[in-house]
């Protein structure tokens, strides 16, 4: 097989410090290779990674660390360990590496942190879909900063988050880990997470570069057939934002293969694009076992040594979680097949990261003796995000509840703590292997929170999340008949590889609620008691029967795994102590047959007279109801409004490639305080390539008191109207673009036509990617 050789004329990049250069020059090949691998000390019989039971290294830990070590893998997040006891062990282990290896270089410690530091007793925050539903990058940045402080306090240096995959198919189990189906929302919120985590001194890791969420039929690890335009316009922009605007320090490859080429062996993506075009100068780490998968799953390498060389030359610096393939690089160097300079390049990057983190001079003499990984600050942030992210999908007037005398709380997720957390939470990722082990922190269920808010409530499970057992429906219906309102809590149970209904490896061939949960809801609705349906899920489900029928529930509230404070937040929303303000970060599908689906579809991706199927979602991207009402008016572009200004038609002239300003006023016209998400979309009817019927250009979350107004000003860079032309250049073409102000991608309050003038403008790396947002409270009238 032909091995691709990357140009290594300048093996050590210009930014490498003299200290790192000297270290690399001093190292033996064995010492170099030791820095390019992790070691999973606690892995043993635990299964918290794909196929790990088959792929775990057989190298003893003592042998693996003789020459040093690059990474320690998940020392807190593999099994329940007391944080203080584990910190004492970790500090001692780092001292051992400093004193008993020739070069004395400590290991970099990495952990999962998608919904919080994945460790026993650590806070669990809402899942990323909830971040997207909040449309609040500021809150996500604060959350990530809190997560980072906890990790740094106990000696963790790198977090394996955020996930920047753009949702394309609701059947994919890892939708739970994603932020949204819009690349700009993913990019802005993901970059906020990066900033928060790194400001706390922990390096963020972008996942999964790139294209993973486009796996065929929503199946985990399935091949991807995305074209270059879809890659450039949909999947890559969030990563580019996090690299160029967020300054992220690490990137993780995607497991997938794109048009037959596994990403883990693709230098065009991992080196040419990521490093040479975008200027990324951090480390690329492999997703767990991805290097070995080049042999066992993709079949592009004949043995582990060949797989290792393919990955290293493509641009993967560190093999995680353990030394399965990279130790074989020694044989490749010895035989002359692999230049040692390729190894040097990766080693320099790893040492530069350790230098940046302060590891080369770290003092491990005194481990922490006290630590609180779930303090009041963590819980306040968890509550804020849970409150902001719940999406009210239907309300016939039953909400907010007016102190009902008798409440029936029904459903398999009503009294389940695990139902509030995503797949990568410590409880569902790790404690699922330790039944009966305490959670380690307070986690009230929805039943608990409703009882705390309203007093005694009656409860019946009704059915399980999965399975076909209908025997509990009659008892639940009887309970509902005796109540003034029935709150029915259904949805998902997150887990790994068949241990749940959503999460990594838990892909779906149907988007109906799992098990017999729909039958339960319909049985309770049939009693005639008003029903409030609460959904705790990690993906959007097909809910037309609950949302668009006269005989459905009176109200439907969607929460995407809202975390440790999710239940109190939901109780506050149901009671009217707060107003729902979340907006859908993903379209609510009509059926599984409509997948893959995105609101970013061209004209032919929507309903038409040439097919009998209708992919129109039940609720569109950006949708969300409230207990108050909002009026959005005064849409302007560079001061020109619809039907006014310099042009009688209300057309604003903007030179292609120039930034422009968009203004609007939003007013709370209701009786209670609430938050609106001001959304501006672009529609381009004619272009050199087909364009989406609507594309989000800018958004802003605005909190308003009753009667209060705010003026929102967006400074929109050219990149927000750019796309890949027929020559695959990212350009802004001259022509007409209609800008739309509205409450979702499918609803329009006002429009202004922008006439892009002049020559076609080609983007460069210097062009801004992020809209500047300014919100000013309007003076009272």
XYZ file of C-alpha atoms in Angstrom:
781
model
C 0.000 0.000 0.000
C 1.284 3.482 -0.808
C 1.968 5.622 2.240
C 1.361 9.350 1.902
C 4.291 11.470 3.068
C 3.570 14.946 4.337
C 6.172 17.623 3.676
C 8.287 17.854 6.828
C 10.831 20.381 5.668
C 9.988 22.516 8.673
C 9.122 19.803 11.151
C 9.088 22.154 14.123
C 6.751 25.081 13.497
C 7.982 28.626 13.844
C 6.075 29.221 17.074
C 7.834 26.463 19.008
C 9.863 27.868 21.920
C 13.608 27.328 22.330
C 12.883 25.239 25.417
C 10.665 22.843 23.493
C 13.148 22.648 20.628
C 15.878 21.718 23.065
C 13.711 19.054 24.686
C 12.865 17.459 21.337
C 16.545 17.447 20.358
C 17.462 15.706 23.617
C 14.801 12.987 23.446
C 15.249 9.408 22.348
C 12.713 7.936 19.950
C 11.134 5.973 22.797
C 10.732 9.160 24.833
C 9.207 10.936 21.860
C 6.660 8.203 21.207
C 5.722 8.119 24.891
C 4.575 11.738 24.585
C 2.255 10.861 21.682
C -0.043 8.470 23.557
C -2.403 8.395 26.477
C -2.900 5.712 29.071
C -6.216 4.676 30.602
C -5.174 3.616 34.087
C -8.657 2.713 35.308
C -10.095 1.334 32.096
C -10.139 -2.309 33.127
C -13.618 -3.736 32.714
C -15.334 -0.355 32.340
C -17.030 0.313 28.989
C -17.338 4.058 28.483
C -16.043 4.268 24.923
C -16.987 2.550 21.658
C -15.725 -1.005 21.346
C -13.262 -0.344 24.163
C -13.600 -3.870 25.486
C -12.012 -5.162 22.281
C -9.448 -2.437 21.775
C -7.937 -1.706 25.189
C -4.131 -1.843 25.239
C -2.442 -4.766 26.944
C 0.655 -2.731 27.878
C 1.114 -2.558 31.652
C 0.990 0.953 33.082
C 4.452 0.713 34.645
C 5.909 -0.301 31.290
C 3.964 2.390 29.421
C 5.416 5.187 31.577
C 9.096 4.198 31.677
C 9.928 6.887 29.112
C 7.239 9.360 30.221
C 3.649 9.801 29.129
C 1.672 12.197 26.970
C -1.830 11.953 28.459
C -3.522 10.373 31.448
C -6.978 9.317 30.291
C -10.059 9.960 32.409
C -8.653 9.396 35.877
C -11.811 10.898 37.403
C -14.351 9.924 34.774
C -14.064 6.174 34.373
C -15.457 4.969 37.708
C -16.809 6.683 40.820
C -13.806 7.867 42.818
C -13.729 10.423 45.593
C -12.299 13.632 44.055
C -9.967 14.364 46.983
C -8.630 10.814 47.159
C -8.104 10.743 43.423
C -6.378 14.140 43.480
C -3.950 12.818 46.101
C -3.178 9.868 43.810
C -2.827 12.118 40.774
C -0.438 14.546 42.441
C 1.663 11.588 43.557
C 1.671 10.116 40.068
C 2.751 13.423 38.556
C 5.577 13.621 41.109
C 6.624 10.111 40.096
C 6.781 11.111 36.421
C 8.844 14.148 37.393
C 11.332 12.194 39.497
C 11.477 8.712 37.980
C 11.602 9.443 34.248
C 14.723 10.854 32.624
C 13.158 14.094 31.391
C 10.686 14.561 34.259
C 7.774 15.706 32.116
C 4.332 15.395 33.773
C 1.351 13.931 31.944
C -1.464 16.024 30.561
C -4.756 14.902 32.149
C -7.903 14.978 30.014
C -11.557 14.381 30.871
C -14.993 14.568 29.316
C -16.873 17.754 30.188
C -19.759 18.123 27.758
C -22.485 18.500 30.406
C -20.097 19.363 33.199
C -16.928 17.818 34.553
C -17.655 14.098 34.164
C -16.652 13.082 37.686
C -18.402 11.826 40.778
C -19.970 14.640 42.847
C -19.489 17.199 40.040
C -22.262 19.459 38.748
C -24.292 18.285 35.758
C -25.501 21.013 33.408
C -28.071 20.908 30.596
C -27.140 18.989 27.466
C -25.847 20.946 24.414
C -29.232 20.941 22.647
C -30.401 22.988 25.616
C -27.544 25.442 25.097
C -28.807 25.906 21.561
C -32.381 26.312 22.756
C -31.308 29.091 25.108
C -29.744 31.123 22.269
C -27.565 32.538 25.056
C -23.804 32.341 24.384
C -23.082 34.427 27.492
C -24.689 31.860 29.787
C -22.834 29.028 28.047
C -19.520 30.841 28.460
C -20.166 31.273 32.193
C -21.105 27.605 32.487
C -17.939 26.494 30.692
C -15.826 28.721 32.910
C -17.326 27.108 36.014
C -16.666 23.642 34.550
C -13.085 24.620 33.771
C -12.410 25.925 37.280
C -13.594 22.637 38.768
C -11.393 20.627 36.430
C -8.295 22.751 36.959
C -8.739 22.559 40.734
C -8.294 18.780 40.679
C -5.476 18.684 38.150
C -7.251 18.277 34.795
C -5.765 20.175 31.867
C -7.858 19.369 28.802
C -11.586 18.882 28.289
C -13.011 16.813 25.444
C -15.703 19.330 24.491
C -17.515 21.078 22.858
C -19.216 19.064 20.105
C -19.564 21.248 16.998
C -21.309 18.720 14.753
C -24.269 20.347 12.970
C -27.479 18.332 13.337
C -28.649 16.863 10.039
C -30.646 13.770 11.026
C -32.702 13.452 14.219
C -32.309 9.671 14.124
C -28.617 9.942 15.004
C -28.096 9.067 18.661
C -25.477 11.755 19.193
C -27.921 14.563 18.429
C -28.070 14.716 22.236
C -24.491 16.069 22.215
C -25.040 18.680 19.492
C -26.044 22.321 19.798
C -28.258 23.015 16.777
C -28.969 22.433 13.098
C -27.745 25.914 12.191
C -23.963 26.324 11.729
C -23.940 29.898 13.024
C -25.728 29.000 16.252
C -23.374 26.038 16.691
C -20.371 28.255 16.013
C -21.265 31.166 18.271
C -22.379 29.048 21.212
C -19.570 26.528 20.750
C -16.997 29.308 20.621
C -18.461 30.776 23.809
C -17.915 27.404 25.475
C -14.306 27.336 24.246
C -13.630 30.797 25.661
C -15.162 29.955 29.022
C -13.269 26.706 29.464
C -9.929 28.122 28.318
C -10.256 31.295 30.378
C -10.363 28.943 33.370
C -7.054 27.405 32.311
C -8.340 24.206 30.698
C -7.832 23.543 26.993
C -10.983 22.844 25.006
C -11.162 20.151 22.314
C -13.395 20.562 19.271
C -15.391 17.449 18.347
C -15.734 15.847 15.881
C -13.709 17.277 13.008
C -15.541 16.918 10.633
C -18.799 15.668 9.067
C -19.679 13.074 11.709
C -23.322 14.137 12.019
C -23.963 13.430 8.329
C -23.559 9.680 8.825
C -25.853 7.818 6.448
C -29.340 7.125 7.825
C -28.282 8.603 11.161
C -26.218 5.521 12.022
C -23.192 5.966 14.258
C -19.857 5.583 12.416
C -21.633 5.182 9.074
C -19.951 6.602 5.952
C -20.600 10.191 4.912
C -21.407 11.224 1.351
C -21.347 14.996 1.841
C -20.097 17.052 -1.063
C -17.430 19.706 -0.770
C -20.027 22.496 -0.758
C -21.924 21.005 2.174
C -18.653 20.593 4.052
C -17.611 24.187 3.407
C -20.971 25.852 4.004
C -22.480 23.709 6.783
C -20.002 21.545 8.669
C -16.781 23.566 8.672
C -17.906 27.099 9.704
C -18.415 26.288 13.429
C -14.927 24.792 13.633
C -13.408 27.741 11.804
C -15.056 30.149 14.239
C -13.804 28.229 17.265
C -10.273 28.096 15.821
C -9.957 31.618 14.477
C -12.210 33.515 16.892
C -12.081 31.268 19.954
C -8.391 30.340 19.843
C -9.109 26.722 20.689
C -6.059 24.682 21.663
C -7.097 21.170 20.614
C -9.146 19.398 17.967
C -10.370 15.786 17.800
C -10.908 13.933 14.544
C -14.210 12.444 13.448
C -14.597 8.675 13.264
C -16.277 8.923 9.909
C -15.052 8.489 6.372
C -16.049 11.117 3.796
C -16.405 9.858 0.240
C -14.265 6.858 1.123
C -11.456 8.691 2.945
C -11.385 8.321 6.762
C -10.896 11.692 8.427
C -8.238 10.185 10.706
C -6.044 9.667 7.622
C -6.942 12.836 5.731
C -4.100 15.404 5.606
C -6.167 17.745 3.434
C -8.489 18.294 6.426
C -6.201 17.797 9.433
C -3.194 19.674 8.080
C -3.852 21.661 4.899
C -7.158 23.156 6.018
C -6.896 23.174 9.782
C -3.304 24.313 10.139
C -2.185 25.946 6.901
C -5.382 27.768 5.963
C -6.873 28.438 9.393
C -3.630 28.827 11.321
C -4.433 26.322 14.074
C -1.280 25.690 16.134
C -2.539 23.424 18.905
C -2.706 19.635 19.144
C -4.912 17.210 17.259
C -5.953 14.206 19.337
C -7.568 11.077 18.024
C -11.052 10.125 19.008
C -10.815 7.024 21.134
C -9.399 4.099 19.104
C -9.761 6.039 15.839
C -6.189 5.293 14.792
C -6.620 1.554 15.177
C -9.997 1.829 13.435
C -8.118 2.735 10.233
C -7.220 -0.948 10.169
C -10.196 -2.674 11.793
C -13.152 -0.536 10.666
C -12.066 1.344 7.540
C -9.646 -1.113 5.991
C -7.177 1.480 4.700
C -4.261 0.068 6.703
C -2.965 -3.480 6.782
C -1.652 -3.375 10.340
C -1.411 -1.060 13.332
C 1.926 0.376 12.307
C 0.560 1.415 8.937
C -2.542 2.863 10.625
C -0.319 4.830 12.987
C 1.735 6.279 10.159
C -1.343 7.257 8.160
C -2.791 9.083 11.170
C 0.449 10.775 12.211
C 1.243 12.006 8.708
C -2.323 13.221 8.267
C -1.948 15.378 11.374
C -3.081 13.430 14.466
C -0.519 14.251 17.144
C -1.795 12.160 20.059
C -3.377 8.710 20.075
C -6.146 8.319 22.652
C -7.141 6.723 24.887
C -4.060 4.496 25.013
C -1.002 3.220 23.128
C -2.669 0.832 20.704
C -0.995 1.859 17.437
C 1.536 4.678 17.903
C 4.179 2.508 19.646
C 4.485 0.688 16.297
C 5.868 3.908 14.808
C 9.263 2.899 16.192
C 9.405 0.053 13.674
C 8.398 2.405 10.859
C 11.164 4.864 11.733
C 13.739 2.083 12.109
C 12.885 0.684 8.684
C 13.161 4.107 7.054
C 9.513 4.135 5.931
C 8.702 7.022 8.286
C 11.020 10.031 8.702
C 11.638 10.750 12.385
C 10.988 14.410 11.612
C 7.263 13.597 11.348
C 7.390 12.269 14.901
C 9.338 15.354 16.029
C 6.658 17.649 14.663
C 3.941 16.007 16.758
C 6.125 15.795 19.863
C 6.888 19.505 19.645
C 3.190 20.292 19.513
C 2.500 18.135 22.566
C 5.333 19.688 24.552
C 4.265 23.176 23.475
C 0.799 22.458 24.868
C 2.280 21.242 28.143
C 4.461 24.350 28.276
C 1.418 26.564 27.669
C -0.461 24.826 30.492
C 2.455 25.312 32.884
C 3.102 21.599 33.167
C 6.821 21.780 32.454
C 7.323 23.781 35.671
C 4.378 22.492 37.708
C 4.688 21.940 41.446
C 2.911 18.794 42.605
C 4.038 18.949 46.230
C 0.606 19.695 47.718
C -2.643 18.193 46.424
C -5.972 19.864 47.242
C -7.518 18.830 50.548
C -10.967 20.307 49.991
C -12.994 20.750 46.841
C -16.632 21.504 46.013
C -17.465 20.530 42.447
C -21.142 21.467 42.787
C -21.296 24.698 44.738
C -24.012 27.355 44.737
C -22.483 29.051 41.710
C -22.628 25.862 39.664
C -26.254 25.294 40.624
C -27.249 28.874 39.824
C -25.799 28.553 36.324
C -27.421 25.151 35.852
C -30.774 26.634 36.858
C -30.374 29.629 34.547
C -29.659 27.485 31.507
C -32.430 25.023 32.332
C -34.887 27.894 32.687
C -33.821 29.630 29.481
C -33.800 26.494 27.340
C -37.252 24.952 27.879
C -39.394 25.456 24.766
C -43.149 25.884 25.024
C -44.577 24.170 21.941
C -48.306 24.353 22.635
C -50.521 26.081 25.190
C -54.301 26.207 25.111
C -54.370 28.364 28.232
C -53.764 25.741 30.896
C -50.309 27.183 31.579
C -49.226 28.715 33.783
C -50.924 26.558 36.401
C -53.113 28.568 38.797
C -52.515 26.700 42.053
C -54.590 23.632 41.161
C -55.926 21.668 44.104
C -55.090 18.198 42.825
C -52.148 17.445 40.528
C -51.439 14.036 39.035
C -47.825 13.538 38.001
C -47.541 10.652 35.578
C -44.944 9.094 33.311
C -41.675 7.158 33.245
C -39.549 10.314 33.441
C -41.566 12.008 36.181
C -39.644 10.466 39.069
C -36.341 9.678 37.371
C -33.171 11.626 38.111
C -31.320 10.016 35.191
C -33.967 11.328 32.778
C -32.735 14.875 33.411
C -29.220 14.210 32.137
C -27.563 13.520 28.803
C -25.460 10.631 27.575
C -22.132 12.179 28.571
C -23.238 13.036 32.100
C -21.323 11.086 34.734
C -24.533 9.450 35.943
C -25.524 8.003 32.565
C -22.020 7.515 31.180
C -20.381 5.900 34.193
C -22.740 5.235 37.100
C -24.907 3.131 34.812
C -22.204 0.489 35.333
C -22.522 0.827 39.118
C -26.185 0.257 39.981
C -27.095 1.465 43.429
C -24.096 3.778 43.697
C -25.178 7.232 44.951
C -25.216 10.136 42.510
C -23.043 12.208 44.803
C -25.056 15.431 44.514
C -28.629 16.625 44.886
C -30.786 15.889 41.860
C -34.519 16.407 42.469
C -36.882 14.763 40.012
C -39.792 16.528 38.347
C -42.099 14.870 40.858
C -39.934 16.183 43.722
C -39.869 19.709 42.317
C -43.622 19.851 41.693
C -44.313 18.616 45.212
C -41.958 21.263 46.588
C -43.742 23.972 44.592
C -47.409 22.898 44.876
C -47.551 20.554 47.851
C -48.548 16.918 47.703
C -48.988 15.429 44.244
C -50.313 12.040 43.208
C -47.920 9.903 41.157
C -48.048 6.950 38.770
C -45.322 5.744 36.430
C -47.802 4.491 33.818
C -45.192 2.722 31.686
C -41.468 2.436 31.171
C -39.463 4.520 28.717
C -38.903 1.399 26.632
C -40.818 -1.825 26.180
C -44.392 -2.843 25.383
C -45.926 -3.236 28.848
C -49.320 -1.456 28.986
C -50.376 -2.796 32.370
C -49.843 0.493 34.178
C -52.012 2.630 31.915
C -55.325 1.986 33.667
C -53.998 2.971 37.093
C -52.450 6.118 35.639
C -55.726 7.035 33.914
C -57.640 6.540 37.169
C -55.224 8.856 38.932
C -55.676 11.470 36.214
C -59.483 11.375 36.425
C -59.319 12.363 40.085
C -57.037 15.335 39.395
C -57.608 18.872 38.197
C -54.554 18.682 35.924
C -52.293 15.842 34.819
C -48.612 16.535 34.179
C -47.308 13.690 32.022
C -43.520 13.461 31.812
C -42.151 11.268 29.023
C -39.189 11.096 26.665
C -35.755 9.504 26.534
C -33.271 7.717 28.727
C -29.729 8.606 27.668
C -27.019 5.984 27.558
C -24.341 4.272 25.517
C -24.623 1.552 22.884
C -28.077 0.129 23.509
C -28.272 1.166 27.140
C -30.987 3.736 26.551
C -32.992 5.368 23.774
C -30.596 8.174 22.811
C -26.884 8.799 23.099
C -23.759 7.441 21.460
C -24.626 4.296 19.529
C -28.347 4.628 20.319
C -29.532 5.549 16.849
C -33.218 5.262 15.929
C -35.127 4.015 12.913
C -38.297 5.682 14.181
C -38.964 9.130 15.595
C -42.046 8.055 17.526
C -41.703 8.332 21.285
C -39.939 5.185 22.507
C -41.952 2.269 23.833
C -45.653 2.792 24.601
C -45.291 6.359 25.861
C -47.609 7.767 23.196
C -50.312 5.306 24.266
C -49.842 6.500 27.840
C -50.242 10.158 26.864
C -53.321 9.425 24.766
C -54.866 7.387 27.590
C -54.454 10.288 30.002
C -55.788 12.809 27.476
C -58.842 10.557 26.975
C -59.802 11.001 30.643
C -60.840 14.584 29.928
C -58.493 16.008 32.559
C -56.337 18.807 31.125
C -52.918 17.376 30.271
C -49.580 19.176 30.340
C -47.081 17.089 28.398
C -43.461 17.559 29.491
C -40.777 16.065 27.246
C -37.327 15.228 28.589
C -35.431 14.148 25.487
C -32.082 14.167 23.741
C -33.524 14.471 20.255
C -36.637 15.982 18.642
C -39.498 13.511 18.144
C -42.415 13.396 15.706
C -45.191 14.982 17.764
C -47.847 16.044 15.268
C -50.394 13.936 17.190
C -49.673 15.971 20.343
C -49.299 19.406 18.777
C -51.674 19.689 15.857
C -54.794 17.766 16.873
C -57.807 19.122 18.696
C -57.796 16.181 21.075
C -54.159 16.468 22.080
C -52.611 17.697 25.320
C -53.548 21.188 26.444
C -49.903 22.202 26.671
C -46.568 20.760 25.581
C -43.245 21.822 27.102
C -40.010 20.523 25.561
C -36.855 20.252 27.656
C -33.661 18.837 26.217
C -32.064 17.020 29.198
C -32.027 20.076 31.496
C -29.516 18.849 34.098
C -29.353 18.938 37.872
C -31.556 22.020 38.268
C -33.875 21.044 35.432
C -36.742 19.876 37.607
C -36.951 23.046 39.772
C -36.695 25.132 36.596
C -39.543 23.202 34.956
C -41.676 23.544 38.088
C -41.091 27.308 38.064
C -42.101 27.502 34.401
C -45.225 25.400 34.897
C -46.223 27.515 37.881
C -45.670 30.802 36.087
C -42.846 31.877 38.393
C -40.877 32.311 35.180
C -41.815 32.568 31.505
C -40.706 30.009 28.888
C -38.162 31.581 26.551
C -36.391 28.716 24.788
C -36.492 28.452 21.009
C -36.111 25.280 18.972
C -32.466 24.725 17.941
C -33.670 21.914 15.682
C -36.789 21.455 13.596
C -39.466 19.190 15.085
C -39.798 16.448 12.460
C -43.017 15.268 10.878
C -41.717 11.713 10.540
C -38.564 9.630 10.381
C -39.146 9.395 6.641
C -38.415 13.119 6.314
C -34.861 12.599 7.582
C -32.250 13.809 6.984
C -33.783 17.269 7.237
C -32.572 20.793 7.889
C -34.373 24.099 7.696
C -31.416 25.092 5.502
C -32.891 23.289 2.530
C -33.167 24.652 -1.017
C -36.522 25.012 -2.718
C -36.572 21.374 -3.813
C -36.006 20.248 -0.222
C -39.440 21.449 0.841
C -42.979 20.421 -0.094
C -43.751 20.285 -3.786
C -46.332 19.023 -6.253
C -44.033 16.355 -7.642
C -44.040 14.099 -4.579
C -46.687 12.834 -2.193
C -44.442 13.258 0.861
C -44.277 16.434 2.925
C -41.078 17.103 4.912
C -42.441 20.305 6.499
C -41.603 20.103 10.210
C -44.337 20.178 12.837
C -42.582 23.134 14.475
C -39.852 25.120 12.685
C -36.341 26.009 13.745
C -36.425 29.029 16.059
C -39.996 28.432 17.264
C -41.054 28.932 20.862
C -44.122 30.237 22.706
C -44.253 32.409 25.799
C -46.653 33.540 28.539
C -46.239 37.067 27.201
C -46.239 38.480 23.661
C -43.691 40.375 21.606
C -43.874 42.821 18.750
C -40.917 43.140 16.395
C -40.903 46.267 14.247
C -38.708 48.789 12.502
C -36.478 46.478 10.482
C -33.791 48.561 8.784
C -30.630 47.914 6.807
C -28.118 50.765 6.959
C -31.036 52.992 7.926
C -33.332 51.918 5.067
C -36.629 50.352 6.062
C -39.223 48.527 4.033
C -40.993 50.962 1.700
C -39.077 53.995 2.988
C -35.756 55.765 2.775
C -33.647 56.583 -0.239
C -35.265 53.939 -2.419
C -39.015 53.942 -2.852
C -39.038 50.148 -2.827
C -37.275 49.994 0.504
C -34.130 48.511 -1.032
C -30.791 49.089 0.683
C -27.683 49.175 -1.488
C -24.680 47.396 0.034
C -21.471 46.628 -1.803
C -20.780 42.890 -1.883
C -18.141 42.216 0.746
C -18.989 45.184 2.967
C -20.446 44.890 6.445
C -23.862 46.439 7.031
C -26.081 47.244 9.980
C -29.475 45.721 10.676
C -31.741 47.330 13.229
C -35.051 46.362 14.806
C -37.143 47.138 17.860
C -38.692 44.465 20.052
C -41.427 45.249 22.580
C -42.930 43.111 25.314
C -46.625 43.723 24.685
C -47.824 41.299 27.353
C -48.360 41.389 31.096
C -45.329 39.485 32.429
C -41.560 39.664 32.080
C -40.118 37.492 29.341
C -37.326 37.016 26.821
C -37.596 37.115 23.047
C -35.001 35.790 20.625
C -34.825 38.344 17.834
C -34.053 36.445 14.624
C -32.991 37.823 11.234
C -33.000 35.482 8.225
C -31.798 35.860 4.649
C -33.556 34.594 1.548
C -31.883 34.713 -1.837
C -34.095 33.737 -4.758
C -31.384 33.760 -7.447
C -27.713 32.787 -7.153
C -25.106 30.825 -9.083
C -25.852 27.781 -6.881
C -29.058 26.832 -5.100
C -29.555 28.546 -1.758
C -31.618 27.730 1.360
C -35.144 29.113 1.445
C -34.116 30.792 4.704
C -30.816 31.134 6.551
C -30.228 32.663 9.973
C -28.054 35.752 9.682
C -28.164 37.096 13.236
C -29.894 36.560 16.576
C -30.105 38.185 19.994
C -31.761 37.098 23.214
C -33.493 40.100 24.816
C -35.085 40.172 28.309
C -37.929 42.675 28.701
C -40.364 43.792 31.372
C -44.041 44.261 30.428
C -44.346 47.237 28.092
C -40.582 47.612 27.746
C -38.862 47.950 24.368
C -35.310 47.476 23.201
C -33.513 48.491 20.046
C -31.308 45.754 18.639
C -28.471 46.601 16.292
C -26.592 43.928 14.373
C -23.347 44.702 12.546
C -23.362 41.972 9.916
C -20.079 40.975 8.236
C -19.966 39.867 4.617
C -19.377 36.276 5.659
C -22.971 35.901 6.833
C -24.149 36.119 3.207
C -21.334 34.033 1.747
C -21.488 30.569 0.215
C -19.395 28.335 -2.017
C -19.807 29.137 -5.691
C -19.354 26.724 -8.594
C -15.580 27.040 -8.337
C -15.839 26.221 -4.602
C -14.752 29.726 -3.601
C -16.459 31.215 -0.545
C -17.974 34.338 -2.063
C -20.569 37.067 -1.714
C -22.190 37.505 -5.111
C -23.950 40.676 -6.235
C -27.724 40.505 -6.450
C -30.814 40.800 -4.264
C -31.171 39.304 -0.775
C -34.335 39.625 1.264
C -33.764 40.026 4.988
C -36.597 38.823 7.199
C -37.366 39.652 10.811
C -39.470 37.107 12.612
C -40.010 34.686 15.519
C -38.762 31.616 13.589
C -37.372 30.581 10.226
C -40.938 30.091 8.920
C -42.616 33.285 10.183
C -41.997 36.806 8.901
C -42.855 40.082 10.635
C -41.035 42.505 8.336
C -38.678 42.397 5.348
C -36.098 44.616 3.702
C -34.453 43.906 0.352
C -30.679 44.308 0.220
C -29.173 44.952 -3.200
C -25.590 43.691 -3.163
C -23.646 45.779 -5.668
C -20.253 45.659 -7.341
C -18.120 42.655 -8.168
C -18.229 39.232 -6.582
C -16.304 39.325 -3.305
C -14.172 36.340 -2.249
C -13.731 35.812 1.476
C -10.336 35.591 3.116
C -9.257 34.495 6.555
C -9.222 38.143 7.648
C -12.971 38.569 7.139
C -15.061 38.732 10.296
C -17.266 35.714 10.948
C -19.325 36.897 13.915
C -22.157 39.435 14.010
C -21.656 42.206 16.553
C -24.820 42.598 18.658
C -25.842 45.720 20.562
C -29.028 45.919 22.627
C -30.215 49.265 23.966
C -33.226 49.738 26.176
C -35.618 52.070 24.383
C -36.795 55.151 26.278
C -40.322 54.962 27.673
C -43.003 56.560 25.572
